Structures are given as C-alpha cells and as structure tokens.
Amino acid sequence: MPLVVAPLNVELSVIKVVADEKLKKHLQSLGVVKDAKITVIESISGNLIILIQDSRLALDYSIASKIFVTQ
C-alpha cells in the first residue's frame, strides 16, 4: 500500500520506492530504504509526518505516494 493510505501509529516496513533516481537517492540519505521501519504519526491532507530511525520526517503527498509499505 502507498504510505499515504497507511494507518497511524502502526510500525510499517518499506517494500519499495517508485521514483526517479534523484528522489530515491535523497530518500535513501534520509533512511527511507527497503525494509526500513516507518511509523506514520500524523496525516494532514495527505501530507505526513513519519518516524524513522528515531527521527521525525515530513513528507508531502506526492513523495509519500511513491513509497510503498507493508505491515
């Protein structure tokens, strides 16, 4: 499922990132890689605040929709 429809406060695992290479590399530098553990802590109009590696990260809808996760 895309990250934008993921439930709040549930630990999820990244299965893939569907984006161009520039965005993939940027997300990798922030820790968004395959099998990374992510928790969505807030969702406002599709824009998300996630918890990853003990850090909070804000993602807009267009980026969050390119990250696919599973429980």
Short mmCIF file of N, CA and C in Angstrom, two decimals:
data_model
loop_
_atom_site.label_atom_id
_atom_site.label_comp_id
_atom_site.label_asym_id
_atom_site.label_seq_id
_atom_site.Cartn_x
_atom_site.Cartn_y
_atom_site.Cartn_z
N MET A 1 0.84 -1.18 0.00
CA MET A 1 0.00 0.00 0.00
C MET A 1 0.88 1.24 0.00
N PRO A 2 0.42 2.30 -0.65
CA PRO A 2 1.19 3.56 -0.60
C PRO A 2 1.17 4.13 0.82
N LEU A 3 2.21 4.81 1.17
CA LEU A 3 2.33 5.37 2.51
C LEU A 3 1.20 6.34 2.84
N VAL A 4 0.63 7.01 1.84
CA VAL A 4 -0.42 8.00 2.09
C VAL A 4 -1.70 7.38 2.65
N VAL A 5 -1.93 6.08 2.45
CA VAL A 5 -3.13 5.43 2.98
C VAL A 5 -2.82 4.52 4.17
N ALA A 6 -1.61 4.57 4.66
CA ALA A 6 -1.20 3.72 5.78
C ALA A 6 -1.87 4.20 7.08
N PRO A 7 -2.14 3.27 7.99
CA PRO A 7 -2.75 3.64 9.27
C PRO A 7 -1.76 4.39 10.17
N LEU A 8 -2.30 5.17 11.07
CA LEU A 8 -1.47 5.92 12.02
C LEU A 8 -0.97 5.01 13.14
N ASN A 9 0.18 5.33 13.65
CA ASN A 9 0.77 4.68 14.83
C ASN A 9 0.91 3.17 14.71
N VAL A 10 1.20 2.69 13.50
CA VAL A 10 1.47 1.28 13.26
C VAL A 10 2.84 1.19 12.60
N GLU A 11 3.70 0.31 13.12
CA GLU A 11 5.02 0.16 12.52
C GLU A 11 4.89 -0.56 11.18
N LEU A 12 5.44 0.05 10.15
CA LEU A 12 5.36 -0.48 8.79
C LEU A 12 6.77 -0.71 8.26
N SER A 13 6.86 -1.51 7.22
CA SER A 13 8.14 -1.80 6.60
C SER A 13 8.10 -1.35 5.14
N VAL A 14 9.12 -0.64 4.72
CA VAL A 14 9.20 -0.16 3.33
C VAL A 14 9.46 -1.36 2.42
N ILE A 15 8.65 -1.50 1.35
CA ILE A 15 8.90 -2.58 0.40
C ILE A 15 9.49 -2.06 -0.90
N LYS A 16 9.16 -0.82 -1.28
CA LYS A 16 9.80 -0.24 -2.47
C LYS A 16 9.52 1.26 -2.54
N VAL A 17 10.37 1.94 -3.29
CA VAL A 17 10.20 3.36 -3.58
C VAL A 17 10.16 3.49 -5.09
N VAL A 18 9.04 4.01 -5.60
CA VAL A 18 8.86 4.16 -7.05
C VAL A 18 9.05 5.64 -7.39
N ALA A 19 10.27 6.00 -7.75
CA ALA A 19 10.58 7.40 -8.04
C ALA A 19 11.80 7.46 -8.95
N ASP A 20 12.11 8.66 -9.41
CA ASP A 20 13.32 8.80 -10.23
C ASP A 20 14.56 8.66 -9.33
N GLU A 21 15.70 8.47 -9.95
CA GLU A 21 16.93 8.19 -9.20
C GLU A 21 17.31 9.31 -8.24
N LYS A 22 17.08 10.54 -8.63
CA LYS A 22 17.44 11.67 -7.76
C LYS A 22 16.64 11.62 -6.45
N LEU A 23 15.33 11.39 -6.56
CA LEU A 23 14.49 11.32 -5.37
C LEU A 23 14.82 10.07 -4.55
N LYS A 24 15.07 8.95 -5.20
CA LYS A 24 15.44 7.73 -4.47
C LYS A 24 16.70 7.95 -3.65
N LYS A 25 17.70 8.57 -4.24
CA LYS A 25 18.95 8.82 -3.51
C LYS A 25 18.73 9.76 -2.33
N HIS A 26 17.87 10.77 -2.53
CA HIS A 26 17.58 11.70 -1.44
C HIS A 26 16.88 10.96 -0.29
N LEU A 27 15.90 10.15 -0.63
CA LEU A 27 15.19 9.40 0.41
C LEU A 27 16.12 8.39 1.09
N GLN A 28 17.02 7.78 0.34
CA GLN A 28 17.99 6.86 0.94
C GLN A 28 18.87 7.58 1.96
N SER A 29 19.25 8.81 1.64
CA SER A 29 20.09 9.57 2.58
C SER A 29 19.34 9.90 3.87
N LEU A 30 18.00 9.90 3.80
CA LEU A 30 17.17 10.16 4.98
C LEU A 30 16.79 8.87 5.71
N GLY A 31 17.20 7.72 5.16
CA GLY A 31 16.92 6.44 5.81
C GLY A 31 15.74 5.68 5.25
N VAL A 32 15.10 6.22 4.21
CA VAL A 32 13.95 5.54 3.60
C VAL A 32 14.48 4.56 2.56
N VAL A 33 14.75 3.34 3.02
CA VAL A 33 15.29 2.28 2.17
C VAL A 33 14.45 1.03 2.37
N LYS A 34 14.63 0.05 1.50
CA LYS A 34 13.88 -1.20 1.62
C LYS A 34 14.10 -1.82 2.99
N ASP A 35 13.02 -2.30 3.59
CA ASP A 35 12.99 -2.93 4.91
C ASP A 35 13.16 -1.96 6.07
N ALA A 36 13.22 -0.66 5.82
CA ALA A 36 13.28 0.31 6.91
C ALA A 36 11.93 0.32 7.64
N LYS A 37 11.98 0.55 8.94
CA LYS A 37 10.76 0.60 9.75
C LYS A 37 10.28 2.05 9.83
N ILE A 38 8.99 2.27 9.48
CA ILE A 38 8.39 3.60 9.45
C ILE A 38 7.10 3.56 10.25
N THR A 39 6.84 4.62 10.99
CA THR A 39 5.56 4.79 11.68
C THR A 39 4.99 6.15 11.28
N VAL A 40 3.77 6.16 10.76
CA VAL A 40 3.10 7.42 10.43
C VAL A 40 2.52 7.96 11.72
N ILE A 41 2.96 9.15 12.14
CA ILE A 41 2.47 9.69 13.40
C ILE A 41 1.44 10.80 13.21
N GLU A 42 1.38 11.37 12.00
CA GLU A 42 0.37 12.40 11.74
C GLU A 42 0.12 12.49 10.24
N SER A 43 -1.15 12.72 9.89
CA SER A 43 -1.53 12.88 8.49
C SER A 43 -2.46 14.08 8.37
N ILE A 44 -2.06 15.06 7.56
CA ILE A 44 -2.87 16.26 7.37
C ILE A 44 -3.01 16.48 5.86
N SER A 45 -4.21 16.24 5.34
CA SER A 45 -4.49 16.40 3.91
C SER A 45 -3.53 15.61 3.02
N GLY A 46 -3.15 14.41 3.46
CA GLY A 46 -2.24 13.58 2.68
C GLY A 46 -0.77 13.85 2.94
N ASN A 47 -0.45 14.97 3.56
CA ASN A 47 0.93 15.26 3.95
C ASN A 47 1.19 14.53 5.26
N LEU A 48 2.36 13.92 5.38
CA LEU A 48 2.62 13.04 6.51
C LEU A 48 3.80 13.48 7.35
N ILE A 49 3.73 13.14 8.62
CA ILE A 49 4.89 13.21 9.49
C ILE A 49 5.14 11.77 9.91
N ILE A 50 6.35 11.28 9.61
CA ILE A 50 6.69 9.90 9.91
C ILE A 50 7.82 9.84 10.91
N LEU A 51 7.90 8.72 11.59
CA LEU A 51 9.01 8.44 12.50
C LEU A 51 9.85 7.36 11.85
N ILE A 52 11.11 7.66 11.62
CA ILE A 52 12.03 6.70 11.01
C ILE A 52 13.39 6.86 11.69
N GLN A 53 13.92 5.77 12.19
CA GLN A 53 15.21 5.76 12.87
C GLN A 53 15.30 6.83 13.96
N ASP A 54 14.29 6.91 14.80
CA ASP A 54 14.22 7.86 15.92
C ASP A 54 14.24 9.32 15.49
N SER A 55 13.87 9.59 14.23
CA SER A 55 13.79 10.96 13.73
C SER A 55 12.42 11.18 13.10
N ARG A 56 11.96 12.40 13.17
CA ARG A 56 10.71 12.76 12.50
C ARG A 56 11.03 13.35 11.14
N LEU A 57 10.20 12.99 10.17
CA LEU A 57 10.41 13.44 8.80
C LEU A 57 9.06 13.83 8.23
N ALA A 58 8.98 15.01 7.62
CA ALA A 58 7.75 15.47 6.97
C ALA A 58 7.83 15.17 5.48
N LEU A 59 6.76 14.57 4.96
CA LEU A 59 6.69 14.23 3.54
C LEU A 59 5.42 14.81 2.95
N ASP A 60 5.52 15.42 1.77
CA ASP A 60 4.31 15.89 1.12
C ASP A 60 3.63 14.72 0.41
N TYR A 61 2.40 14.93 -0.03
CA TYR A 61 1.58 13.88 -0.62
C TYR A 61 2.27 13.23 -1.82
N SER A 62 2.87 14.04 -2.69
CA SER A 62 3.45 13.49 -3.92
C SER A 62 4.62 12.56 -3.63
N ILE A 63 5.40 12.85 -2.62
CA ILE A 63 6.52 11.96 -2.27
C ILE A 63 6.01 10.74 -1.50
N ALA A 64 5.12 10.95 -0.56
CA ALA A 64 4.59 9.84 0.24
C ALA A 64 3.85 8.82 -0.62
N SER A 65 3.26 9.26 -1.70
CA SER A 65 2.53 8.31 -2.57
C SER A 65 3.47 7.43 -3.38
N LYS A 66 4.76 7.73 -3.38
CA LYS A 66 5.75 6.94 -4.13
C LYS A 66 6.46 5.92 -3.23
N ILE A 67 6.12 5.92 -1.95
CA ILE A 67 6.73 4.98 -1.00
C ILE A 67 5.68 3.92 -0.67
N PHE A 68 6.02 2.67 -0.91
CA PHE A 68 5.10 1.58 -0.66
C PHE A 68 5.55 0.79 0.57
N VAL A 69 4.58 0.46 1.42
CA VAL A 69 4.87 -0.18 2.70
C VAL A 69 3.96 -1.38 2.93
N THR A 70 4.34 -2.19 3.89
CA THR A 70 3.52 -3.31 4.33
C THR A 70 3.62 -3.43 5.84
N GLN A 71 2.64 -4.10 6.44
CA GLN A 71 2.68 -4.31 7.88
C GLN A 71 3.43 -5.53 8.13
#
